[in-house]
Short mmCIF file of C-alpha atoms in Angstrom, two decimals:
data_model
loop_
_atom_site.label_atom_id
_atom_site.label_comp_id
_atom_site.label_asym_id
_atom_site.label_seq_id
_atom_site.Cartn_x
_atom_site.Cartn_y
_atom_site.Cartn_z
CA MET G 45 13.09 -6.60 -15.15
CA ALA G 46 13.02 -3.14 -13.64
CA LEU G 47 9.94 -0.96 -13.61
CA TYR G 48 11.63 1.69 -15.76
CA SER G 49 14.28 1.77 -18.51
CA GLU G 50 17.83 2.80 -17.67
CA LYS G 51 17.20 6.08 -19.45
CA VAL G 52 14.16 6.88 -17.35
CA MET G 53 16.13 6.10 -14.21
CA ASP G 54 19.05 8.25 -15.37
CA HIS G 55 16.80 11.26 -16.01
CA PHE G 56 14.97 10.61 -12.75
CA ARG G 57 18.15 10.35 -10.68
CA ASN G 58 19.95 13.18 -12.44
CA PRO G 59 17.24 15.40 -13.85
CA ARG G 60 18.47 17.96 -16.41
CA ASN G 61 17.36 21.60 -16.40
CA VAL G 62 15.92 21.56 -12.91
CA GLY G 63 14.99 24.93 -11.47
CA VAL G 64 13.32 28.23 -12.13
CA ILE G 65 13.98 31.05 -14.61
CA GLU G 66 13.37 34.48 -13.11
CA ASN G 67 11.86 36.80 -15.73
CA ALA G 68 10.97 33.87 -17.95
CA ASP G 69 9.40 34.66 -21.33
CA GLY G 70 6.89 31.87 -20.98
CA VAL G 71 5.69 29.75 -18.05
CA GLY G 72 3.39 26.76 -18.25
CA GLU G 73 1.94 24.67 -15.45
CA VAL G 74 -0.18 21.57 -15.97
CA GLY G 75 -1.51 18.79 -13.79
CA ASN G 76 -3.16 18.68 -10.41
CA ALA G 77 -1.69 17.95 -7.00
CA LYS G 78 -4.81 15.97 -6.15
CA CYS G 79 -3.95 13.58 -8.97
CA GLY G 80 -0.33 13.44 -7.92
CA ASP G 81 1.30 15.16 -10.94
CA ILE G 82 2.22 18.80 -11.51
CA MET G 83 4.74 20.07 -14.06
CA LYS G 84 5.92 23.63 -14.42
CA ILE G 85 8.08 24.74 -17.34
CA TYR G 86 9.96 28.04 -17.64
CA LEU G 87 11.24 29.28 -21.03
CA LYS G 88 13.80 31.93 -21.93
CA ILE G 89 13.26 32.82 -25.58
CA GLU G 90 15.35 35.10 -27.79
CA ASP G 91 14.85 35.55 -31.54
CA ASP G 92 12.28 32.78 -31.49
CA VAL G 93 14.82 30.33 -30.16
CA ILE G 94 14.57 28.62 -26.76
CA ARG G 95 17.80 29.79 -25.15
CA ASP G 96 17.06 28.25 -21.79
CA VAL G 97 14.47 26.01 -20.20
CA LYS G 98 13.93 24.88 -16.61
CA PHE G 99 11.36 22.71 -14.92
CA GLU G 100 9.89 21.85 -11.56
CA THR G 101 7.86 18.67 -11.12
CA PHE G 102 5.81 17.13 -8.34
CA GLY G 103 5.16 13.57 -9.34
CA CYS G 104 6.34 10.03 -9.83
CA GLY G 105 9.64 8.88 -11.31
CA SER G 106 8.38 8.87 -14.87
CA ALA G 107 6.88 12.36 -14.50
CA ILE G 108 10.24 13.72 -13.37
CA ALA G 109 12.10 11.84 -16.12
CA SER G 110 9.59 12.97 -18.79
CA SER G 111 10.02 16.62 -17.75
CA SER G 112 13.78 16.30 -17.83
CA MET G 113 13.83 14.62 -21.24
CA ALA G 114 11.30 17.03 -22.75
CA THR G 115 13.34 20.06 -21.66
CA GLU G 116 16.47 18.51 -23.19
CA MET G 117 14.61 17.98 -26.46
CA ILE G 118 13.59 21.62 -26.88
CA LYS G 119 16.61 23.41 -25.45
CA GLY G 120 18.31 25.54 -28.13
CA LYS G 121 15.56 24.76 -30.64
CA PRO G 122 13.40 27.27 -32.53
CA VAL G 123 9.98 27.81 -30.99
CA ALA G 124 8.35 26.31 -34.09
CA ASP G 125 10.28 23.06 -33.55
CA ALA G 126 9.34 22.93 -29.89
CA MET G 127 5.69 23.21 -30.89
CA GLN G 128 6.11 19.94 -32.79
CA LEU G 129 7.29 17.98 -29.74
CA THR G 130 4.98 15.04 -29.12
CA ASN G 131 4.44 12.90 -26.06
CA LYS G 132 5.32 9.92 -28.22
CA ALA G 133 8.73 11.40 -29.02
CA VAL G 134 9.37 12.02 -25.31
CA ALA G 135 8.40 8.45 -24.39
CA GLU G 136 10.55 7.04 -27.22
CA ALA G 137 13.53 9.14 -26.19
CA LEU G 138 13.20 7.58 -22.75
CA ASP G 139 13.29 4.08 -24.29
CA GLY G 140 9.61 3.71 -23.50
CA LEU G 141 7.37 4.08 -20.46
CA PRO G 142 5.08 1.50 -18.87
CA ALA G 143 1.57 1.78 -20.36
CA HIS G 144 0.04 3.22 -17.21
CA LYS G 145 2.75 5.90 -17.13
CA LEU G 146 2.33 7.21 -20.67
CA HIS G 147 0.23 10.08 -19.33
CA CYS G 148 3.45 11.47 -17.81
CA SER G 149 4.87 12.05 -21.30
CA VAL G 150 1.55 13.63 -22.30
CA LEU G 151 1.84 15.96 -19.35
CA ALA G 152 5.37 16.93 -20.44
CA GLU G 153 4.19 17.81 -23.95
CA GLU G 154 1.32 19.83 -22.51
CA ALA G 155 3.51 21.67 -20.04
CA ILE G 156 5.81 22.81 -22.84
CA LYS G 157 2.87 23.83 -25.03
CA ALA G 158 1.35 25.73 -22.13
CA ALA G 159 4.62 27.63 -21.68
CA LEU G 160 4.79 28.38 -25.42
CA LYS G 161 1.18 29.57 -25.42
CA ASP G 162 2.03 31.87 -22.52
CA TYR G 163 4.95 33.22 -24.58
CA TYR G 164 2.67 33.83 -27.58
CA ASP G 165 0.04 35.49 -25.40
CA ARG G 166 2.53 37.77 -23.69
CA ASN G 167 4.00 38.89 -26.99
CA GLY G 168 0.78 39.22 -28.90
CA ILE G 169 1.84 36.56 -31.38
CA ALA G 170 -1.05 35.04 -33.29
CA TYR G 171 -1.42 31.23 -33.14
CA ASP G 172 -3.77 28.49 -34.07
CA ALA G 173 -5.65 27.65 -30.85
CA SER G 174 -6.28 24.11 -32.10
CA GLN G 175 -2.58 23.39 -31.66
CA PHE G 176 -3.03 23.52 -27.93
CA PRO G 177 -4.64 20.63 -26.18
CA ASP G 178 -7.73 21.28 -24.11
CA CYS G 179 -6.82 18.47 -21.75
CA ALA G 180 -9.57 16.25 -23.12
CA HIS G 181 -7.48 13.28 -21.93
CA CYS G 182 -7.80 14.63 -18.40
CA ASP G 183 -11.33 13.20 -18.31
CA GLY G 184 -9.77 10.15 -16.76
CA CYS G 185 -8.41 12.21 -13.92
CA VAL G 186 -11.43 12.39 -11.68
CA CYS G 187 -9.74 12.06 -8.35
CA GLY G 188 -10.54 14.48 -5.58
CA MET N 85 23.53 -0.45 3.64
CA ARG N 86 20.59 -2.54 2.48
CA ILE N 87 17.45 -2.39 4.64
CA TYR N 88 14.30 -4.32 3.92
CA ALA N 89 11.64 -2.13 5.55
CA ASP N 90 8.59 -3.57 3.84
CA ASN N 91 7.72 -6.40 6.18
CA ALA N 92 4.03 -5.55 6.01
CA ALA N 93 4.19 -6.51 2.32
CA THR N 94 5.96 -9.78 2.98
CA THR N 95 8.69 -11.19 5.18
CA LYS N 96 11.76 -13.27 4.59
CA MET N 97 11.19 -16.92 5.46
CA SER N 98 12.84 -17.95 8.69
CA GLN N 99 15.47 -20.68 8.52
CA THR N 100 13.31 -22.65 10.95
CA ALA N 101 10.41 -22.54 8.49
CA ILE N 102 12.63 -23.51 5.54
CA ASP N 103 14.12 -26.41 7.48
CA ALA N 104 10.66 -27.56 8.50
CA MET N 105 9.27 -27.58 4.99
CA LEU N 106 12.08 -29.21 3.02
CA PRO N 107 11.44 -32.84 4.11
CA TYR N 108 7.84 -32.51 2.89
CA LEU N 109 9.02 -31.51 -0.57
CA ALA N 110 11.74 -34.08 -1.08
CA GLU N 111 10.96 -37.08 1.13
CA ALA N 112 7.56 -37.13 2.79
CA TYR N 113 5.87 -35.91 -0.38
CA GLY N 114 2.85 -38.18 -0.14
CA ASN N 115 -0.73 -37.03 -0.55
CA PRO N 116 -2.34 -36.77 2.90
CA SER N 117 -5.46 -38.42 1.49
CA SER N 118 -3.55 -41.58 0.51
CA LEU N 119 -3.80 -44.57 2.81
CA TYR N 120 -0.24 -45.91 2.57
CA ALA N 121 2.47 -44.86 5.02
CA LEU N 122 3.94 -42.14 2.81
CA GLY N 123 0.56 -40.45 2.63
CA GLN N 124 -0.17 -40.92 6.30
CA GLU N 125 3.18 -39.38 7.18
CA ALA N 126 2.08 -36.23 5.37
CA LYS N 127 -1.34 -36.45 7.02
CA ASP N 128 0.28 -36.64 10.47
CA ALA N 129 2.43 -33.60 9.71
CA LEU N 130 -0.65 -31.71 8.57
CA GLU N 131 -2.51 -32.49 11.78
CA ARG N 132 0.47 -31.64 13.96
CA ALA N 133 0.67 -28.27 12.17
CA ARG N 134 -3.04 -27.76 12.83
CA GLU N 135 -2.54 -28.42 16.54
CA THR N 136 0.38 -25.99 16.68
CA VAL N 137 -1.50 -23.20 14.90
CA ALA N 138 -4.66 -23.77 16.94
CA GLY N 139 -2.72 -23.74 20.21
CA ILE N 140 -1.10 -20.40 19.47
CA VAL N 141 -4.41 -18.58 18.95
CA ASN N 142 -6.16 -20.62 21.68
CA ALA N 143 -8.49 -22.47 19.31
CA ALA N 144 -9.29 -26.18 18.90
CA PRO N 145 -7.53 -27.92 15.99
CA ARG N 146 -10.86 -28.70 14.28
CA GLU N 147 -11.58 -24.97 14.20
CA ILE N 148 -8.61 -24.31 11.88
CA THR N 149 -9.02 -24.56 8.08
CA PHE N 150 -5.91 -24.17 5.97
CA THR N 151 -6.24 -21.85 2.97
CA SER N 152 -4.08 -20.33 0.26
CA GLY N 153 -3.60 -17.23 2.36
CA GLY N 154 -5.27 -14.26 3.97
CA SER N 155 -7.39 -13.17 1.02
CA GLU N 156 -8.97 -16.59 0.64
CA ALA N 157 -9.62 -16.78 4.37
CA ASP N 158 -11.27 -13.33 4.33
CA ASN N 159 -13.43 -14.28 1.37
CA GLN N 160 -14.50 -17.57 2.92
CA ALA N 161 -15.24 -16.07 6.33
CA ILE N 162 -17.40 -13.29 4.94
CA ARG N 163 -19.18 -15.53 2.43
CA SER N 164 -19.91 -18.04 5.18
CA ALA N 165 -21.37 -15.43 7.53
CA ALA N 166 -23.40 -13.99 4.65
CA ALA N 167 -24.83 -17.43 3.81
CA LEU N 168 -25.76 -18.04 7.44
CA GLY N 169 -27.29 -14.58 7.63
CA ALA N 170 -29.27 -14.93 4.42
CA ALA N 171 -30.71 -18.25 5.64
CA ALA N 172 -32.00 -16.42 8.74
CA GLY N 173 -33.23 -13.42 6.75
CA LYS N 174 -30.41 -11.22 8.02
CA LYS N 175 -28.61 -9.36 5.29
CA HIS N 176 -26.81 -6.50 6.99
CA ILE N 177 -23.03 -6.45 7.48
CA ILE N 178 -20.91 -3.97 9.43
CA SER N 179 -17.30 -3.21 8.60
CA ASP N 180 -15.09 -0.12 8.43
CA ALA N 181 -13.49 2.21 5.90
CA ILE N 182 -9.88 1.04 6.27
CA GLU N 183 -10.23 -2.70 5.69
CA HIS N 184 -8.03 -4.58 3.23
CA HIS N 185 -9.48 -4.94 -0.27
CA ALA N 186 -9.92 -8.68 0.32
CA VAL N 187 -12.68 -7.64 2.72
CA LEU N 188 -13.94 -4.49 0.97
CA HIS N 189 -14.22 -6.08 -2.47
CA THR N 190 -16.02 -9.12 -1.06
CA LEU N 191 -18.47 -6.80 0.68
CA LYS N 192 -19.00 -4.85 -2.57
CA LYS N 193 -19.94 -8.09 -4.28
CA LEU N 194 -22.35 -8.97 -1.51
CA GLU N 195 -23.98 -5.56 -1.87
CA LYS N 196 -24.71 -6.45 -5.48
CA GLU N 197 -26.21 -9.68 -4.22
CA GLY N 198 -28.67 -7.80 -2.02
CA PHE N 199 -26.78 -7.32 1.22
CA GLU N 200 -26.61 -3.97 2.95
CA VAL N 201 -23.17 -2.94 4.17
CA THR N 202 -22.39 -0.27 6.76
CA LEU N 203 -18.78 0.92 6.60
CA LEU N 204 -17.96 2.65 9.86
CA PRO N 205 -15.66 5.67 9.66
CA VAL N 206 -12.42 5.74 11.62
CA GLY N 207 -11.11 8.68 13.59
CA ARG N 208 -8.07 10.71 12.53
CA ASP N 209 -6.14 8.25 14.70
CA GLY N 210 -7.14 5.38 12.39
CA LEU N 211 -9.15 3.61 15.07
CA VAL N 212 -12.63 2.12 14.92
CA ARG N 213 -14.77 3.02 17.95
CA ALA N 214 -16.37 0.03 19.68
CA GLU N 215 -19.39 2.20 20.54
CA ASP N 216 -19.88 2.91 16.82
CA VAL N 217 -20.07 -0.83 16.23
CA ALA N 218 -22.66 -1.18 19.01
CA ALA N 219 -24.74 1.65 17.58
CA ALA N 220 -24.64 0.20 14.05
CA ILE N 221 -25.84 -3.29 14.97
CA ARG N 222 -29.43 -3.94 13.87
CA GLU N 223 -31.90 -6.79 14.15
CA ASP N 224 -30.83 -7.98 10.70
CA THR N 225 -27.04 -7.69 11.19
CA CYS N 226 -25.39 -11.02 10.42
CA LEU N 227 -21.70 -10.06 10.60
CA VAL N 228 -19.26 -7.54 11.97
CA THR N 229 -15.84 -7.67 10.30
CA VAL N 230 -13.08 -5.40 11.62
CA MET N 231 -9.39 -5.97 11.00
CA TYR N 232 -7.09 -6.66 13.94
CA ALA N 233 -4.33 -4.34 12.72
CA ASN N 234 -4.23 -2.16 9.65
CA ASN N 235 -1.80 -3.08 6.89
CA GLU N 236 -0.96 0.50 5.95
CA ILE N 237 -0.94 2.60 9.09
CA GLY N 238 -0.57 -0.23 11.59
CA THR N 239 -3.36 0.83 13.93
CA VAL N 240 -4.49 -1.94 16.29
CA GLN N 241 -8.25 -1.99 16.72
CA PRO N 242 -10.15 -2.56 19.99
CA ILE N 243 -10.89 -6.14 18.97
CA ARG N 244 -11.74 -7.54 22.39
CA ALA N 245 -14.28 -4.75 23.05
CA ILE N 246 -15.85 -5.12 19.60
CA GLY N 247 -15.94 -8.88 20.05
CA ALA N 248 -17.68 -8.52 23.42
CA ILE N 249 -20.37 -6.31 21.87
CA CYS N 250 -20.95 -8.79 19.05
CA ARG N 251 -21.08 -11.71 21.47
CA GLU N 252 -23.64 -9.89 23.60
CA LYS N 253 -25.82 -9.04 20.60
CA GLY N 254 -25.45 -12.48 19.05
CA VAL N 255 -23.76 -11.26 15.87
CA LEU N 256 -20.87 -13.13 14.24
CA PHE N 257 -17.53 -11.37 14.49
CA HIS N 258 -14.72 -11.85 11.97
CA THR N 259 -11.32 -10.20 12.08
CA ASP N 260 -8.74 -10.01 9.31
CA ALA N 261 -5.70 -10.59 11.50
CA VAL N 262 -3.20 -10.93 8.66
CA GLN N 263 -0.94 -8.19 10.05
CA ALA N 264 -1.38 -9.22 13.66
CA VAL N 265 -0.90 -13.00 13.85
CA GLY N 266 2.65 -13.79 14.90
CA HIS N 267 3.19 -10.20 16.04
CA LEU N 268 0.55 -9.57 18.70
CA PRO N 269 -0.80 -11.96 21.34
CA ILE N 270 -4.11 -13.29 20.03
CA ASP N 271 -6.56 -15.37 22.01
CA VAL N 272 -9.72 -16.04 20.03
CA ALA N 273 -11.62 -17.03 23.17
CA ALA N 274 -10.65 -14.03 25.31
CA ASP N 275 -10.98 -11.68 22.31
CA ASN N 276 -14.50 -12.96 21.53
CA ILE N 277 -13.56 -13.74 17.94
CA ASP N 278 -15.78 -16.08 15.87
CA MET N 279 -13.65 -16.06 12.72
CA LEU N 280 -10.08 -14.96 12.07
CA SER N 281 -7.94 -14.82 8.92
CA ALA N 282 -4.15 -15.17 8.81
CA SER N 283 -1.38 -15.42 6.26
CA ALA N 284 1.93 -17.24 6.72
CA HIS N 285 4.20 -14.95 4.71
CA LYS N 286 3.54 -12.07 7.09
CA PHE N 287 5.26 -13.92 9.92
CA HIS N 288 8.27 -15.47 8.15
CA GLY N 289 6.39 -18.41 6.68
CA PRO N 290 5.99 -19.13 2.96
CA LYS N 291 3.68 -17.34 0.52
CA GLY N 292 0.54 -19.08 -0.70
CA VAL N 293 -0.60 -20.46 2.65
CA GLY N 294 -2.73 -19.18 5.48
CA PHE N 295 -5.55 -20.24 7.73
CA LEU N 296 -9.08 -19.44 8.74
CA TYR N 297 -10.18 -19.97 12.31
CA ALA N 298 -13.93 -20.52 12.57
CA LYS N 299 -15.42 -21.14 15.98
CA LYS N 300 -17.14 -24.49 16.45
CA GLY N 301 -20.70 -24.20 15.18
CA VAL N 302 -19.93 -21.57 12.53
CA ARG N 303 -20.73 -23.42 9.34
CA LEU N 304 -18.33 -22.56 6.53
CA VAL N 305 -19.35 -22.44 2.87
CA ASN N 306 -16.89 -23.64 0.26
CA LEU N 307 -15.14 -21.33 -2.13
CA ILE N 308 -13.50 -24.34 -3.76
CA GLU N 309 -15.42 -27.56 -4.43
CA GLY N 310 -13.94 -30.90 -5.35
CA GLY N 311 -12.76 -32.98 -2.44
CA ALA N 312 -13.05 -33.90 1.20
CA GLN N 313 -9.93 -32.06 2.35
CA GLU N 314 -10.20 -29.72 5.32
CA ARG N 315 -13.34 -31.47 6.59
CA GLY N 316 -14.92 -30.89 3.22
CA LYS N 317 -14.67 -27.13 3.49
CA ARG N 318 -11.73 -26.47 1.24
CA ALA N 319 -11.08 -28.85 -1.65
CA GLY N 320 -7.65 -29.38 -3.15
CA THR N 321 -4.65 -31.40 -2.08
CA GLU N 322 -3.20 -29.68 0.95
CA ASN N 323 -0.03 -27.59 0.64
CA VAL N 324 1.63 -29.83 3.22
CA ALA N 325 5.12 -28.37 3.06
CA GLY N 326 3.75 -24.82 3.19
CA ILE N 327 1.43 -25.62 6.09
CA VAL N 328 4.20 -27.31 8.06
CA ALA N 329 6.46 -24.32 7.45
CA MET N 330 3.69 -21.92 8.50
CA ALA N 331 3.25 -23.75 11.79
CA ALA N 332 7.02 -23.74 12.43
CA ALA N 333 7.25 -20.02 11.63
CA LEU N 334 4.29 -19.18 13.83
CA LYS N 335 5.62 -21.23 16.74
CA GLU N 336 8.94 -19.42 16.54
CA ALA N 337 7.26 -16.01 16.22
CA ALA N 338 5.04 -16.74 19.22
CA GLU N 339 7.98 -17.81 21.36
CA ARG N 340 9.86 -14.59 20.58
CA MET N 341 6.84 -12.31 20.46
CA ASP N 342 7.28 -10.36 23.70
CA GLU N 343 10.98 -9.83 23.14
CA THR N 344 10.56 -8.82 19.50
CA ALA N 345 7.64 -6.50 20.24
CA ALA N 346 9.53 -4.70 23.00
CA LYS N 347 12.60 -4.25 20.81
CA LEU N 348 10.68 -3.10 17.75
CA THR N 349 8.44 -0.73 19.70
CA ALA N 350 11.52 1.14 20.96
CA LEU N 351 13.07 1.26 17.48
CA ARG N 352 9.76 2.31 15.95
CA ASP N 353 9.42 5.20 18.37
CA THR N 354 12.98 6.35 17.63
CA LEU N 355 12.18 6.27 13.92
CA ILE N 356 8.94 8.19 14.45
CA ALA N 357 10.77 10.82 16.50
CA GLY N 358 13.49 11.13 13.85
CA LEU N 359 11.10 11.52 10.93
CA SER N 360 8.90 13.93 12.90
CA ALA N 361 11.83 16.36 12.80
CA ILE N 362 11.32 16.75 9.04
CA PRO N 363 9.29 19.95 8.51
CA HIS N 364 5.68 19.54 7.38
CA ALA N 365 5.63 15.81 7.96
CA ALA N 366 3.05 13.91 9.98
CA LEU N 367 2.70 10.41 11.38
CA ASN N 368 -0.34 8.52 10.11
CA GLY N 369 -2.28 6.55 12.68
CA ASP N 370 -2.29 6.52 16.47
CA PRO N 371 1.26 6.83 17.85
CA ALA N 372 0.82 4.12 20.49
CA LYS N 373 -2.01 1.82 19.40
CA ARG N 374 -0.08 0.54 16.41
CA LEU N 375 1.96 -2.49 15.37
CA PRO N 376 5.48 -2.50 16.85
CA SER N 377 6.90 -2.64 13.31
CA ASN N 378 4.81 0.05 11.60
CA VAL N 379 5.80 3.62 10.76
CA ASN N 380 3.74 5.58 8.23
CA PHE N 381 4.28 9.25 7.38
CA CYS N 382 3.00 11.86 4.98
CA PHE N 383 5.45 14.46 3.67
CA GLU N 384 3.95 17.54 2.14
CA GLY N 385 5.02 18.70 -1.33
CA ILE N 386 6.32 15.40 -2.70
CA GLU N 387 4.98 12.27 -4.35
CA GLY N 388 5.41 8.77 -2.97
CA GLU N 389 6.64 6.80 -5.96
CA SER N 390 9.64 9.06 -6.55
CA LEU N 391 10.34 8.82 -2.82
CA LEU N 392 10.42 5.01 -3.05
CA LEU N 393 12.67 4.99 -6.12
CA LEU N 394 15.26 7.25 -4.49
CA LEU N 395 15.10 5.21 -1.29
CA ASP N 396 15.67 2.08 -3.37
CA ASP N 397 18.84 3.75 -4.68
CA LYS N 398 19.92 4.09 -1.06
CA GLY N 399 19.23 0.40 -0.44
CA VAL N 400 15.92 0.91 1.37
CA CYS N 401 12.87 -1.17 0.41
CA ALA N 402 9.68 0.64 1.47
CA SER N 403 6.15 1.25 0.31
CA SER N 404 3.73 4.13 -0.30
CA GLY N 405 0.03 4.79 -0.53
CA SER N 406 0.39 7.15 -3.50
CA ALA N 407 -1.82 6.67 -6.54
CA CYS N 408 1.23 5.99 -8.67
CA THR N 409 2.10 2.95 -6.63
CA SER N 410 -1.47 1.75 -6.20
CA GLY N 411 -2.05 1.59 -9.95
CA SER N 412 -5.13 3.79 -9.69
CA LEU N 413 -5.68 7.53 -9.79
CA ASP N 414 -6.65 7.71 -6.15
CA PRO N 415 -4.23 7.47 -3.29
CA SER N 416 -4.74 4.98 -0.45
CA HIS N 417 -8.32 4.67 0.83
CA VAL N 418 -6.87 4.31 4.32
CA LEU N 419 -5.10 7.69 4.24
CA LEU N 420 -8.22 9.35 2.81
CA ALA N 421 -10.31 7.72 5.56
CA ILE N 422 -8.15 9.23 8.31
CA GLY N 423 -8.72 12.64 6.77
CA ARG N 424 -5.57 13.18 4.74
CA PRO N 425 -6.33 15.28 1.65
CA HIS N 426 -5.43 13.76 -1.74
CA ASP N 427 -2.45 16.10 -2.22
CA VAL N 428 -0.91 14.96 1.06
CA ALA N 429 -1.85 11.30 0.75
CA HIS N 430 0.22 11.05 -2.46
CA GLY N 431 3.32 11.82 -0.36
CA SER N 432 3.08 8.88 2.01
CA LEU N 433 5.75 6.43 3.10
CA ARG N 434 5.33 3.17 4.98
CA LEU N 435 8.32 1.62 6.70
CA SER N 436 7.60 -1.75 8.28
CA LEU N 437 10.51 -3.03 10.32
CA GLY N 438 11.83 -6.58 10.38
CA ASP N 439 12.53 -8.58 13.53
CA ASP N 440 16.24 -8.12 12.88
CA ALA N 441 16.11 -4.30 12.78
CA THR N 442 18.96 -2.52 14.57
CA PRO N 443 19.50 0.99 15.98
CA GLU N 444 22.08 1.56 13.21
CA GLN N 445 19.44 0.78 10.60
CA ILE N 446 17.02 3.21 12.20
CA ALA N 447 19.64 5.98 12.15
CA TYR N 448 20.35 5.23 8.49
CA LEU N 449 16.64 5.22 7.62
CA ILE N 450 16.11 8.63 9.24
CA GLU N 451 19.00 10.18 7.30
CA ALA N 452 18.02 8.50 4.03
CA VAL N 453 14.42 9.71 4.23
CA LYS N 454 15.51 13.24 5.19
CA ASP N 455 17.87 13.39 2.18
CA VAL N 456 15.32 12.09 -0.28
CA VAL N 457 12.49 14.33 0.94
CA GLU N 458 14.78 17.34 0.74
CA LYS N 459 15.93 16.45 -2.77
CA LEU N 460 12.39 16.02 -4.12
CA ARG N 461 11.11 19.16 -2.42
CA GLY N 462 14.02 21.01 -4.07
CA PHE N 463 12.30 20.85 -7.45
CA SER N 464 8.66 20.48 -6.50
CA PRO N 465 6.40 23.30 -7.70
CA VAL N 466 3.95 22.32 -4.96
CA TRP N 467 6.59 22.80 -2.28
CA ARG N 468 7.62 26.15 -3.82
CA ASP N 469 4.03 27.41 -3.67
CA LEU N 470 3.68 26.22 -0.08
CA CYS N 471 6.89 27.96 0.98
CA ALA N 472 5.94 31.11 -0.90
CA GLY N 473 2.66 31.21 0.99
CA LYS N 474 0.62 30.82 -2.22
CA THR N 475 -1.06 27.74 -0.82
CA PRO N 476 -1.45 26.94 2.87
CA PHE N 477 0.51 24.14 4.48
CA LEU N 478 -1.76 21.27 5.44
CA LEU N 479 0.72 19.51 7.74
#
């Protein structure tokens, strides 16, 4: 029994959408190097559709795989659809994560939402602030 | 290539140890406490193993108690010293910040039971200072416990000097020598050691067996009650086959010790030099006062678990002190104690070489680690910020 599913390992070994988008329309960064996880998402958005997405991640295997999978799930999708992405959907798409690694999928959802919020803010688009997490779950992250 | 470079976690059993143990599983399987010949055959083997083990650390056979391993021996040693101390009204214990959890957690429990514990800091080199031990000893100190060699960064402590101070002040001295026994020459008399813990699977013996040396006159308290085995100090039918195999493994390790240490020290230093060429990487622990097998590095901008997974893909078994591999949010207490910041401690790698390591393996390890570090830095936002000058490099 391996630590991770084949799918996690595939996305970890061959991460999709790795890199940076210069002149991105939205950028989101979540996590903390002290805690060992940072995800940064770059979005290129045209006509409210995510035309391109890239990520950079500092973290464990499941953090890298979660970023990769999450970017695949929103690429080419309307912004409204991307807003609906949940950590649960990311974890399920990876054929599950070990219980103590579920926070990696949470981080992926938050990174994408942070990038979308940045896009809304930059373009003066109104949004419901309650849709964006305030990192209440980060209470557990008290390292450093 | 497949390289097992996690010998500080556990070692492969030697063929000598396997051959030694098999007869006590299949043929001489008697209970050493039974009076008939089959039992007495097992009893004889047990006592021969005790003589062998005792001889190698320069102890008397009656000073050796067989246990289930290093953790049990640590627990029993510390509990015994605490009981002796409490009976004399002495409830202060001195240890250090980089001990194994078998020691640290036992001390935490004793604190709850009314003991006072002083954890000495270590320098950036990962070494305890003997003069710090001397300065910390009080009238009510009942025990000093300092590990022989650290399991993560491999630093070898000034045990003989610390032992001499304790002897002079009349304080019991215990050392967790789990990483040292079978790898470094140990002489409990010359090193002034009162109690010492060891574990067989760290020197090519089986898992689930170890021993506690306690100098004559140091009265042990039981962790396990229920029988007269081990002079009444450790109940339970003895793991005869495991104990016999441990003695065989230790004898072999002791015979080859000088040769193995010389070979591994040279290979270790080549590996350290090779990995030092990676930018923004740093060796953890003193470069010379360390186990011949131990190499431990921090690489800035990456995280340890992903490093291990990619190394596994290249056939390399290694270990890390990152939070992700420790199962907690904090990285290794040892790396934090030598002054590595959290961010850097997450990117640590421990390679612990086996006796059969070769120069070809070392060359492969250097290239494999370089490749993997480069790959992970390639998409690390932390590394990007460091390179862009947004955050300062720490290494």
